[in-house]
Amino acid sequence: MKSISGKELCKIVQKYGWLLKRIKGSHHIFEKTGLDTTLSIPVHGNKDLKIGTLKALLKQANLTENDLL
């Protein structure tokens, strides 16, 4: 799986309709209308997300690895 930073993931989820609701510390909180799920994406500069964290966030957002391209 391709490794990406939290900053890049924020741009990708926004492209798929997620809206940034607030930022608390280094976590960007996203919500999507019609879903009760919130995404909390850690943004630590340009550091890549750990693979397990990335997979969990993609699963919560109903996205696949192909959506990262």
Coordinates of C-alpha atoms in Angstrom, one line a residue:
M1 CA 0.0 0.0 0.0
K2 CA 1.2 3.5 -0.9
S3 CA 2.1 5.5 2.2
I4 CA 0.8 9.1 2.3
S5 CA 0.8 12.0 4.8
G6 CA -2.2 13.1 6.8
K7 CA -2.2 16.4 4.9
E8 CA -2.6 14.5 1.6
L9 CA -5.3 12.3 3.0
C10 CA -7.3 15.4 4.1
K11 CA -7.2 16.6 0.5
I12 CA -8.4 13.2 -0.8
V13 CA -11.3 12.8 1.6
Q14 CA -12.5 16.4 0.8
K15 CA -12.6 15.4 -2.8
Y16 CA -15.0 12.6 -1.9
G17 CA -17.4 15.0 0.0
W18 CA -16.1 15.0 3.5
L19 CA -16.2 18.4 5.2
L20 CA -13.7 19.8 7.7
K21 CA -15.7 20.6 10.8
R22 CA -12.9 21.5 13.2
I23 CA -9.2 21.1 14.1
K24 CA -8.3 20.1 17.6
G25 CA -4.5 20.0 18.1
S26 CA -3.0 18.1 15.3
H27 CA -6.2 16.2 14.4
H28 CA -8.5 17.3 11.6
I29 CA -12.1 16.2 12.2
F30 CA -14.2 15.6 9.1
E31 CA -17.9 14.8 8.7
K32 CA -20.1 13.8 5.8
T33 CA -23.8 14.6 5.4
G34 CA -25.9 11.4 5.5
L35 CA -23.4 9.5 7.6
D36 CA -23.0 9.3 11.4
T37 CA -19.3 8.7 11.1
T38 CA -16.6 11.2 11.8
L39 CA -13.0 10.9 10.6
S40 CA -10.2 12.1 12.8
I41 CA -7.1 12.4 10.7
P42 CA -3.7 13.1 12.4
V43 CA -1.7 15.7 10.6
H44 CA 1.9 15.9 11.7
G45 CA 3.5 18.0 9.0
N46 CA 4.5 15.9 6.0
K47 CA 5.1 12.7 8.1
D48 CA 3.5 9.6 6.5
L49 CA 0.6 7.9 8.3
K50 CA 1.3 4.4 9.6
I51 CA -0.2 1.8 7.4
G52 CA -2.6 0.5 10.0
T53 CA -3.9 4.0 10.7
L54 CA -4.3 4.7 7.0
K55 CA -6.2 1.4 6.4
A56 CA -8.5 2.1 9.3
L57 CA -9.3 5.7 8.1
L58 CA -10.0 4.4 4.6
K59 CA -12.4 1.8 6.0
Q60 CA -14.2 4.4 8.0
A61 CA -14.5 6.7 4.9
N62 CA -15.6 3.9 2.7
L63 CA -12.7 4.4 0.4
T64 CA -10.3 1.9 -1.2
E65 CA -6.6 2.0 -1.9
N66 CA -7.4 2.9 -5.6
D67 CA -9.1 6.1 -4.4
L68 CA -5.7 7.4 -3.2
L69 CA -4.4 7.6 -6.8

